[in-house]
Amino acid sequence: MTYDVAVVGGGAAGLTAAASAANQGANVLLLERNKRCARKVMITGKGRCNVTNHSEPQEFLKNICRNGRFLYSAIFRFPPQQTIRTFEEMGVPLKIERGNRVFPQSDKAVDIVDALVRGARKAGVEILCEKRVREIFFGDIISLSCEDGSSYRAKTVILATGGISYPATGSTGDGYRFAEAAGHRITELLPALISMECRESWCADAAGLSLKNVTLTLLREGTKKPLYTELGEMLFTHHGVSGPLVLSATCFCGDPEKEKLSLRIDLKPALSAEKLDERILRDFSEFPAKQLSNALVKLLPSSLILPVIRSAGLSERKQACQLTKGERLRLVETVKALPLTPVRFGPMEEAIITAGGVAVEEVDPKTMASKKQPGLYFAGELLDVNGKTGGFNLQIAFSTAQCAGMAAAEEAFQK
């Protein structure tokens, strides 16, 4: 039997692409290497599944870190509003939380997974699990051979295998290998939406401290314009920093081991330098005889007092009343820009997504069709496109998959 469309990978992108093609009337086969589909979706959003971001397409694209222009057609054609409508029509009521993050009302990712599988099957997709594709042979008819010895034929194929983050969920890079074999260039693969390890040893002393309403700025040596700056939440770990701000920042830079990066934390973004200086003067007038380490207890979390003082080049034993104006201004500058030095990302195994992938200039942005190999399409994380944390990356998967599914079905009908 020859299928119209074969989809390799049963995650969010694969299930969506398969349903999209089948809803056009195509005969669709989906091959998934795991026992169950969408294992990675099950752990997104800490098991709650941040399914999309409720923002208009133009605003959505501002949150794409890599190759946002490539997504223009896909996001306008299949925006977040359609994703929300689709899941609610499939019986999954959703809710919108801070930052326009969209979650199932149940707070259970399994409801999203079940809806994706149910939608694909309702459309007529044949889903085969525990089928790891070993090789793909391209021709007028495409042949897919699996590790268990089985083989399948299709007129078109959609690769939706994901990246290499969270390999325990089945994302082991098979799709990159298939894409390269078809003549595609794979850009450098890096962990993204991941913690950062920092040179400063004092991070371990602040481990567990969560900061809210701070501004994080990411800088590259030799450039004046920040790579990233945003207000939000972050936290300290034993080896560095993590949390929403840090995860998003990792999408905007290269490998910290290959380029010199720095972080700056504005601990009091609501206060100008002048207002902060006035605040510090008031605190010091209340504790004039106290050592600096004790005079800042109202201003800073206890675990950050010594790092701030030392980063400002001051002595924690100096009395508050003894600080010169110049020293006080150094303190203000440090509170407004506490420095950290990233030295490496956390391990790929802990990354939420993979940055890098199939070079987008080799893919048609309207159809997700390969410009190198007729009959080949891509969807989701496999592409060199990614966004910040907050539901953007799942929406990328849904939008690119919808385009790929419809276009693959149309090409198959012409054969």
GROMACS .gro file of C-alpha atoms in nm:
model
  415
    1MET     CA    1   0.000   0.000   0.000
    2THR     CA    2   0.121   0.351  -0.077
    3TYR     CA    3   0.008   0.630   0.158
    4ASP     CA    4  -0.043   0.985   0.042
    5VAL     CA    5   0.148   1.123   0.340
    6ALA     CA    6   0.379   0.961   0.595
    7VAL     CA    7   0.461   1.157   0.909
    8VAL     CA    8   0.771   1.066   1.108
    9GLY     CA    9   0.730   1.164   1.471
   10GLY     CA   10   0.420   1.164   1.689
   11GLY     CA   11   0.471   1.475   1.898
   12ALA     CA   12   0.273   1.799   1.888
   13ALA     CA   13   0.396   1.886   1.538
   14GLY     CA   14   0.362   1.534   1.399
   15LEU     CA   15   0.008   1.476   1.525
   16THR     CA   16  -0.101   1.818   1.404
   17ALA     CA   17   0.057   1.772   1.061
   18ALA     CA   18  -0.099   1.428   1.024
   19ALA     CA   19  -0.446   1.556   1.116
   20SER     CA   20  -0.403   1.855   0.885
   21ALA     CA   21  -0.319   1.629   0.590
   22ALA     CA   22  -0.594   1.378   0.668
   23ASN     CA   23  -0.852   1.654   0.696
   24GLN     CA   24  -0.771   1.738   0.332
   25GLY     CA   25  -0.873   1.384   0.240
   26ALA     CA   26  -0.523   1.233   0.232
   27ASN     CA   27  -0.447   0.877   0.339
   28VAL     CA   28  -0.199   0.940   0.624
   29LEU     CA   29   0.039   0.716   0.820
   30LEU     CA   30   0.212   0.838   1.136
   31LEU     CA   31   0.517   0.652   1.267
   32GLU     CA   32   0.616   0.711   1.630
   33ARG     CA   33   0.922   0.550   1.790
   34ASN     CA   34   0.782   0.546   2.148
   35LYS     CA   35   0.505   0.334   2.295
   36ARG     CA   36   0.290   0.646   2.318
   37CYS     CA   37   0.268   0.969   2.124
   38ALA     CA   38   0.363   1.315   2.250
   39ARG     CA   39   0.577   1.216   2.549
   40LYS     CA   40   0.750   1.553   2.548
   41VAL     CA   41   0.418   1.739   2.553
   42MET     CA   42   0.338   1.552   2.873
   43ILE     CA   43   0.620   1.727   3.059
   44THR     CA   44   0.590   2.077   2.914
   45GLY     CA   45   0.488   2.356   3.148
   46LYS     CA   46   0.584   2.137   3.446
   47GLY     CA   47   0.317   1.889   3.345
   48ARG     CA   48   0.052   2.156   3.288
   49CYS     CA   49   0.131   2.220   2.917
   50ASN     CA   50   0.160   2.585   2.819
   51VAL     CA   51  -0.015   2.515   2.491
   52THR     CA   52   0.022   2.857   2.323
   53ASN     CA   53   0.046   3.230   2.388
   54HIS     CA   54  -0.269   3.437   2.343
   55SER     CA   55  -0.115   3.717   2.139
   56GLU     CA   56  -0.181   3.862   1.796
   57PRO     CA   57   0.054   3.744   1.519
   58GLN     CA   58   0.261   4.064   1.508
   59GLU     CA   59   0.313   4.058   1.884
   60PHE     CA   60   0.379   3.683   1.872
   61LEU     CA   61   0.659   3.729   1.619
   62LYS     CA   62   0.835   3.979   1.849
   63ASN     CA   63   0.893   3.687   2.086
   64ILE     CA   64   1.066   3.467   1.830
   65CYS     CA   65   1.441   3.458   1.891
   66ARG     CA   66   1.563   3.289   1.574
   67ASN     CA   67   1.435   3.339   1.220
   68GLY     CA   68   1.108   3.502   1.311
   69ARG     CA   69   1.065   3.634   0.956
   70PHE     CA   70   1.049   3.274   0.831
   71LEU     CA   71   0.738   3.219   1.048
   72TYR     CA   72   0.546   3.518   0.915
   73SER     CA   73   0.320   3.326   0.674
   74ALA     CA   74   0.263   3.030   0.906
   75ILE     CA   75   0.168   3.239   1.210
   76PHE     CA   76  -0.069   3.465   1.018
   77ARG     CA   77  -0.226   3.163   0.851
   78PHE     CA   78  -0.258   2.959   1.170
   79PRO     CA   79  -0.241   3.202   1.466
   80PRO     CA   80  -0.269   3.125   1.839
   81GLN     CA   81  -0.639   3.210   1.828
   82GLN     CA   82  -0.699   2.918   1.595
   83THR     CA   83  -0.505   2.684   1.824
   84ILE     CA   84  -0.719   2.793   2.119
   85ARG     CA   85  -1.039   2.750   1.919
   86THR     CA   86  -0.931   2.407   1.793
   87PHE     CA   87  -0.859   2.264   2.139
   88GLU     CA   88  -1.179   2.403   2.287
   89GLU     CA   89  -1.376   2.251   1.997
   90MET     CA   90  -1.206   1.919   2.081
   91GLY     CA   91  -1.340   1.943   2.436
   92VAL     CA   92  -1.039   2.092   2.616
   93PRO     CA   93  -1.138   2.416   2.793
   94LEU     CA   94  -0.844   2.654   2.825
   95LYS     CA   95  -0.747   2.945   3.048
   96ILE     CA   96  -0.517   3.244   3.006
   97GLU     CA   97  -0.263   3.324   3.276
   98ARG     CA   98   0.000   3.592   3.331
   99GLY     CA   99   0.198   3.680   3.022
  100ASN     CA  100  -0.086   3.553   2.798
  101ARG     CA  101   0.020   3.196   2.866
  102VAL     CA  102  -0.255   2.950   2.776
  103PHE     CA  103  -0.308   2.629   2.977
  104PRO     CA  104  -0.581   2.365   2.995
  105GLN     CA  105  -0.824   2.450   3.275
  106SER     CA  106  -0.750   2.108   3.425
  107ASP     CA  107  -0.376   2.194   3.451
  108LYS     CA  108  -0.313   1.850   3.301
  109ALA     CA  109  -0.093   1.812   2.993
  110VAL     CA  110  -0.249   1.472   2.928
  111ASP     CA  111  -0.569   1.648   2.820
  112ILE     CA  112  -0.377   1.821   2.539
  113VAL     CA  113  -0.204   1.496   2.440
  114ASP     CA  114  -0.532   1.304   2.436
  115ALA     CA  115  -0.694   1.575   2.222
  116LEU     CA  116  -0.408   1.569   1.970
  117VAL     CA  117  -0.423   1.190   1.937
  118ARG     CA  118  -0.803   1.191   1.926
  119GLY     CA  119  -0.804   1.461   1.659
  120ALA     CA  120  -0.559   1.271   1.439
  121ARG     CA  121  -0.750   0.945   1.467
  122LYS     CA  122  -1.084   1.116   1.405
  123ALA     CA  123  -0.936   1.259   1.085
  124GLY     CA  124  -0.845   0.907   0.978
  125VAL     CA  125  -0.472   0.898   1.053
  126GLU     CA  126  -0.323   0.551   1.100
  127ILE     CA  127  -0.092   0.575   1.403
  128LEU     CA  128   0.175   0.311   1.453
  129CYS     CA  129   0.385   0.332   1.771
  130GLU     CA  130   0.719   0.163   1.848
  131LYS     CA  131   0.820   0.228   1.487
  132ARG     CA  132   1.161   0.393   1.474
  133VAL     CA  133   1.244   0.492   1.118
  134ARG     CA  134   1.596   0.390   1.025
  135GLU     CA  135   1.626   0.515   0.666
  136ILE     CA  136   1.425   0.713   0.414
  137PHE     CA  137   1.474   0.651   0.041
  138PHE     CA  138   1.349   0.929  -0.185
  139GLY     CA  139   1.209   0.886  -0.535
  140ASP     CA  140   0.873   0.929  -0.706
  141ILE     CA  141   0.751   0.708  -0.425
  142ILE     CA  142   0.926   0.745  -0.088
  143SER     CA  143   1.023   0.435   0.109
  144LEU     CA  144   1.065   0.436   0.486
  145SER     CA  145   1.236   0.141   0.654
  146CYS     CA  146   1.208   0.084   1.031
  147GLU     CA  147   1.441  -0.081   1.279
  148ASP     CA  148   1.199  -0.371   1.329
  149GLY     CA  149   1.233  -0.464   0.961
  150SER     CA  150   0.903  -0.319   0.847
  151SER     CA  151   0.884  -0.073   0.558
  152TYR     CA  152   0.623   0.171   0.427
  153ARG     CA  153   0.564   0.367   0.108
  154ALA     CA  154   0.430   0.719   0.068
  155LYS     CA  155   0.402   0.993  -0.193
  156THR     CA  156   0.522   1.260   0.051
  157VAL     CA  157   0.683   1.259   0.395
  158ILE     CA  158   0.676   1.509   0.682
  159LEU     CA  159   0.963   1.506   0.929
  160ALA     CA  160   0.844   1.610   1.276
  161THR     CA  161   1.094   1.429   1.494
  162GLY     CA  162   1.179   1.715   1.731
  163GLY     CA  163   1.528   1.820   1.837
  164ILE     CA  164   1.781   1.659   2.070
  165SER     CA  165   1.667   1.804   2.403
  166TYR     CA  166   1.506   1.566   2.653
  167PRO     CA  167   1.633   1.258   2.463
  168ALA     CA  168   1.451   1.032   2.708
  169THR     CA  169   1.129   1.139   2.534
  170GLY     CA  170   1.259   1.011   2.201
  171SER     CA  171   1.419   1.330   2.069
  172THR     CA  172   1.752   1.184   1.965
  173GLY     CA  173   1.823   1.376   1.646
  174ASP     CA  174   1.699   1.126   1.388
  175GLY     CA  175   1.535   1.403   1.188
  176TYR     CA  176   1.861   1.592   1.146
  177ARG     CA  177   2.020   1.281   1.002
  178PHE     CA  178   1.734   1.233   0.754
  179ALA     CA  179   1.746   1.602   0.657
  180GLU     CA  180   2.122   1.594   0.599
  181ALA     CA  181   2.089   1.281   0.387
  182ALA     CA  182   1.836   1.474   0.174
  183GLY     CA  183   2.091   1.751   0.119
  184HIS     CA  184   1.995   1.996   0.392
  185ARG     CA  185   2.233   2.200   0.606
  186ILE     CA  186   2.190   2.170   0.984
  187THR     CA  187   2.287   2.481   1.179
  188GLU     CA  188   2.470   2.451   1.512
  189LEU     CA  189   2.259   2.269   1.770
  190LEU     CA  190   2.253   2.421   2.119
  191PRO     CA  191   2.037   2.377   2.427
  192ALA     CA  192   1.779   2.657   2.465
  193LEU     CA  193   1.531   2.750   2.734
  194ILE     CA  194   1.790   2.619   2.977
  195SER     CA  195   1.966   2.731   3.294
  196MET     CA  196   2.304   2.908   3.282
  197GLU     CA  197   2.608   2.820   3.486
  198CYS     CA  198   2.802   3.125   3.606
  199ARG     CA  199   3.158   3.193   3.713
  200GLU     CA  200   3.056   3.367   4.036
  201SER     CA  201   3.076   3.124   4.327
  202TRP     CA  202   2.835   3.328   4.539
  203CYS     CA  203   2.544   3.194   4.331
  204ALA     CA  204   2.562   2.878   4.543
  205ASP     CA  205   2.507   3.087   4.857
  206ALA     CA  206   2.194   3.236   4.700
  207ALA     CA  207   2.067   2.902   4.564
  208GLY     CA  208   1.691   2.877   4.593
  209LEU     CA  209   1.637   3.251   4.601
  210SER     CA  210   1.362   3.355   4.361
  211LEU     CA  211   1.351   3.714   4.236
  212LYS     CA  212   1.032   3.875   4.106
  213ASN     CA  213   0.995   4.199   3.915
  214VAL     CA  214   1.362   4.230   3.826
  215THR     CA  215   1.509   4.315   3.488
  216LEU     CA  216   1.763   4.080   3.333
  217THR     CA  217   1.991   4.204   3.054
  218LEU     CA  218   2.214   3.982   2.841
  219LEU     CA  219   2.518   4.139   2.675
  220ARG     CA  220   2.789   4.021   2.435
  221GLU     CA  221   3.139   4.163   2.466
  222GLY     CA  222   3.210   4.416   2.196
  223THR     CA  223   2.848   4.514   2.131
  224LYS     CA  224   2.660   4.800   2.291
  225LYS     CA  225   2.305   4.686   2.217
  226PRO     CA  226   2.178   4.419   2.460
  227LEU     CA  227   2.101   4.081   2.311
  228TYR     CA  228   1.803   4.057   2.546
  229THR     CA  229   1.644   4.257   2.827
  230GLU     CA  230   1.317   4.190   3.003
  231LEU     CA  231   1.130   4.233   3.330
  232GLY     CA  232   1.014   3.921   3.509
  233GLU     CA  233   1.121   3.636   3.737
  234MET     CA  234   1.442   3.440   3.783
  235LEU     CA  235   1.610   3.228   4.046
  236PHE     CA  236   1.954   3.129   4.165
  237THR     CA  237   2.087   2.773   4.154
  238HIS     CA  238   2.396   2.609   4.302
  239HIS     CA  239   2.578   2.667   3.975
  240GLY     CA  240   2.425   2.987   3.838
  241VAL     CA  241   2.081   3.114   3.741
  242SER     CA  242   1.756   2.981   3.599
  243GLY     CA  243   1.389   3.077   3.585
  244PRO     CA  244   1.174   3.231   3.307
  245LEU     CA  245   1.399   3.531   3.234
  246VAL     CA  246   1.712   3.318   3.209
  247LEU     CA  247   1.544   3.051   2.998
  248SER     CA  248   1.430   3.311   2.747
  249ALA     CA  249   1.771   3.481   2.746
  250THR     CA  250   1.940   3.159   2.630
  251CYS     CA  251   1.744   3.180   2.303
  252PHE     CA  252   1.916   3.505   2.208
  253CYS     CA  253   2.282   3.406   2.230
  254GLY     CA  254   2.536   3.158   2.107
  255ASP     CA  255   2.740   2.915   2.315
  256PRO     CA  256   2.878   3.088   2.631
  257GLU     CA  257   3.184   2.865   2.601
  258LYS     CA  258   3.263   3.020   2.261
  259GLU     CA  259   3.170   3.384   2.310
  260LYS     CA  260   3.203   3.625   2.602
  261LEU     CA  261   2.864   3.698   2.754
  262SER     CA  262   2.757   3.886   3.063
  263LEU     CA  263   2.435   3.924   3.259
  264ARG     CA  264   2.316   4.229   3.451
  265ILE     CA  265   2.035   4.213   3.705
  266ASP     CA  266   1.847   4.531   3.791
  267LEU     CA  267   1.723   4.444   4.138
  268LYS     CA  268   1.513   4.761   4.163
  269PRO     CA  269   1.384   4.839   3.813
  270ALA     CA  270   1.097   5.050   3.948
  271LEU     CA  271   1.345   5.301   4.094
  272SER     CA  272   1.567   5.535   3.896
  273ALA     CA  273   1.928   5.564   4.011
  274GLU     CA  274   1.841   5.894   4.180
  275LYS     CA  275   1.538   5.751   4.362
  276LEU     CA  276   1.738   5.445   4.467
  277ASP     CA  277   2.010   5.668   4.609
  278GLU     CA  278   1.747   5.856   4.809
  279ARG     CA  279   1.611   5.525   4.936
  280ILE     CA  280   1.958   5.409   5.044
  281LEU     CA  281   2.021   5.742   5.221
  282ARG     CA  282   1.697   5.697   5.417
  283ASP     CA  283   1.797   5.345   5.521
  284PHE     CA  284   2.145   5.460   5.621
  285SER     CA  285   2.002   5.745   5.829
  286GLU     CA  286   1.800   5.483   6.015
  287PHE     CA  287   2.106   5.261   6.075
  288PRO     CA  288   2.402   5.504   6.070
  289ALA     CA  289   2.625   5.303   6.303
  290LYS     CA  290   2.552   4.965   6.153
  291GLN     CA  291   2.796   4.787   5.928
  292LEU     CA  292   2.705   4.795   5.561
  293SER     CA  293   2.610   4.427   5.566
  294ASN     CA  294   2.339   4.504   5.823
  295ALA     CA  295   2.230   4.841   5.687
  296LEU     CA  296   2.091   4.693   5.364
  297VAL     CA  297   1.850   4.442   5.519
  298LYS     CA  298   1.542   4.642   5.414
  299LEU     CA  299   1.663   4.690   5.058
  300LEU     CA  300   1.795   4.350   4.952
  301PRO     CA  301   1.735   3.977   5.012
  302SER     CA  302   1.980   3.862   5.278
  303SER     CA  303   2.166   3.623   5.046
  304LEU     CA  304   2.238   3.904   4.798
  305ILE     CA  305   2.367   4.164   5.043
  306LEU     CA  306   2.729   4.046   5.048
  307PRO     CA  307   2.745   3.978   4.671
  308VAL     CA  308   2.616   4.329   4.600
  309ILE     CA  309   2.857   4.492   4.847
  310ARG     CA  310   3.157   4.300   4.717
  311SER     CA  311   3.062   4.351   4.352
  312ALA     CA  312   3.057   4.725   4.428
  313GLY     CA  313   3.412   4.696   4.564
  314LEU     CA  314   3.309   4.789   4.917
  315SER     CA  315   3.378   4.644   5.262
  316GLU     CA  316   3.083   4.490   5.441
  317ARG     CA  317   3.239   4.597   5.774
  318LYS     CA  318   3.230   4.965   5.692
  319GLN     CA  319   2.968   5.165   5.882
  320ALA     CA  320   2.684   5.309   5.679
  321CYS     CA  321   2.762   5.663   5.792
  322GLN     CA  322   3.122   5.628   5.671
  323LEU     CA  323   3.032   5.569   5.304
  324THR     CA  324   3.141   5.849   5.073
  325LYS     CA  325   2.908   5.973   4.802
  326GLY     CA  326   3.121   5.800   4.541
  327GLU     CA  327   3.101   5.469   4.727
  328ARG     CA  328   2.728   5.506   4.770
  329LEU     CA  329   2.685   5.569   4.397
  330ARG     CA  330   2.889   5.255   4.324
  331LEU     CA  331   2.643   5.068   4.544
  332VAL     CA  332   2.351   5.218   4.351
  333GLU     CA  333   2.510   5.116   4.019
  334THR     CA  334   2.556   4.759   4.142
  335VAL     CA  335   2.199   4.726   4.268
  336LYS     CA  336   2.085   4.847   3.924
  337ALA     CA  337   2.322   4.615   3.738
  338LEU     CA  338   2.445   4.323   3.949
  339PRO     CA  339   2.695   4.145   3.721
  340LEU     CA  340   2.714   3.775   3.644
  341THR     CA  341   2.935   3.587   3.397
  342PRO     CA  342   2.776   3.290   3.214
  343VAL     CA  343   3.031   3.022   3.133
  344ARG     CA  344   2.812   2.747   2.990
  345PHE     CA  345   2.455   2.635   2.939
  346GLY     CA  346   2.303   2.359   3.148
  347PRO     CA  347   2.311   2.012   2.989
  348MET     CA  348   2.120   1.944   2.668
  349GLU     CA  349   1.931   1.670   2.852
  350GLU     CA  350   1.764   1.940   3.061
  351ALA     CA  351   1.693   2.188   2.780
  352ILE     CA  352   1.328   2.251   2.700
  353ILE     CA  353   1.403   2.295   2.329
  354THR     CA  354   1.691   2.272   2.083
  355ALA     CA  355   1.818   2.588   1.916
  356GLY     CA  356   1.938   2.538   1.561
  357GLY     CA  357   1.824   2.282   1.308
  358VAL     CA  358   1.730   2.262   0.942
  359ALA     CA  359   1.844   2.586   0.775
  360VAL     CA  360   1.528   2.784   0.700
  361GLU     CA  361   1.657   2.932   0.373
  362GLU     CA  362   1.630   2.577   0.236
  363VAL     CA  363   1.261   2.546   0.330
  364ASP     CA  364   0.956   2.715   0.172
  365PRO     CA  365   0.808   2.930   0.452
  366LYS     CA  366   0.453   2.902   0.315
  367THR     CA  367   0.442   2.523   0.279
  368MET     CA  368   0.737   2.395   0.489
  369ALA     CA  369   0.845   2.204   0.177
  370SER     CA  370   1.209   2.120   0.123
  371LYS     CA  371   1.378   2.319  -0.152
  372LYS     CA  372   1.628   2.036  -0.184
  373GLN     CA  373   1.413   1.724  -0.206
  374PRO     CA  374   1.067   1.696  -0.368
  375GLY     CA  375   0.811   1.531  -0.145
  376LEU     CA  376   0.987   1.625   0.180
  377TYR     CA  377   0.838   1.860   0.443
  378PHE     CA  378   0.936   1.976   0.791
  379ALA     CA  379   0.745   2.077   1.102
  380GLY     CA  380   0.822   2.189   1.455
  381GLU     CA  381   1.145   2.192   1.652
  382LEU     CA  382   1.344   2.029   1.372
  383LEU     CA  383   1.353   2.368   1.200
  384ASP     CA  384   1.601   2.639   1.298
  385VAL     CA  385   1.329   2.851   1.458
  386ASN     CA  386   1.257   2.903   1.825
  387GLY     CA  387   1.091   3.143   2.064
  388LYS     CA  388   1.099   3.252   2.425
  389THR     CA  389   0.930   3.063   2.705
  390GLY     CA  390   0.558   3.121   2.736
  391GLY     CA  391   0.385   2.892   2.484
  392PHE     CA  392   0.559   3.027   2.175
  393ASN     CA  393   0.741   2.708   2.079
  394LEU     CA  394   0.437   2.482   2.086
  395GLN     CA  395   0.256   2.735   1.870
  396ILE     CA  396   0.548   2.725   1.624
  397ALA     CA  397   0.496   2.349   1.611
  398PHE     CA  398   0.122   2.381   1.549
  399SER     CA  399   0.152   2.652   1.283
  400THR     CA  400   0.434   2.492   1.083
  401ALA     CA  401   0.262   2.153   1.107
  402GLN     CA  402  -0.067   2.286   0.973
  403CYS     CA  403   0.115   2.432   0.672
  404ALA     CA  404   0.317   2.116   0.613
  405GLY     CA  405   0.016   1.886   0.640
  406MET     CA  406  -0.196   2.078   0.393
  407ALA     CA  407   0.086   2.120   0.142
  408ALA     CA  408   0.201   1.757   0.163
  409ALA     CA  409  -0.153   1.637   0.099
  410GLU     CA  410  -0.187   1.870  -0.200
  411GLU     CA  411   0.139   1.747  -0.353
  412ALA     CA  412   0.039   1.385  -0.296
  413PHE     CA  413  -0.290   1.440  -0.486
  414GLN     CA  414  -0.093   1.567  -0.785
  415LYS     CA  415   0.116   1.250  -0.811
   0.00000   0.00000   0.00000
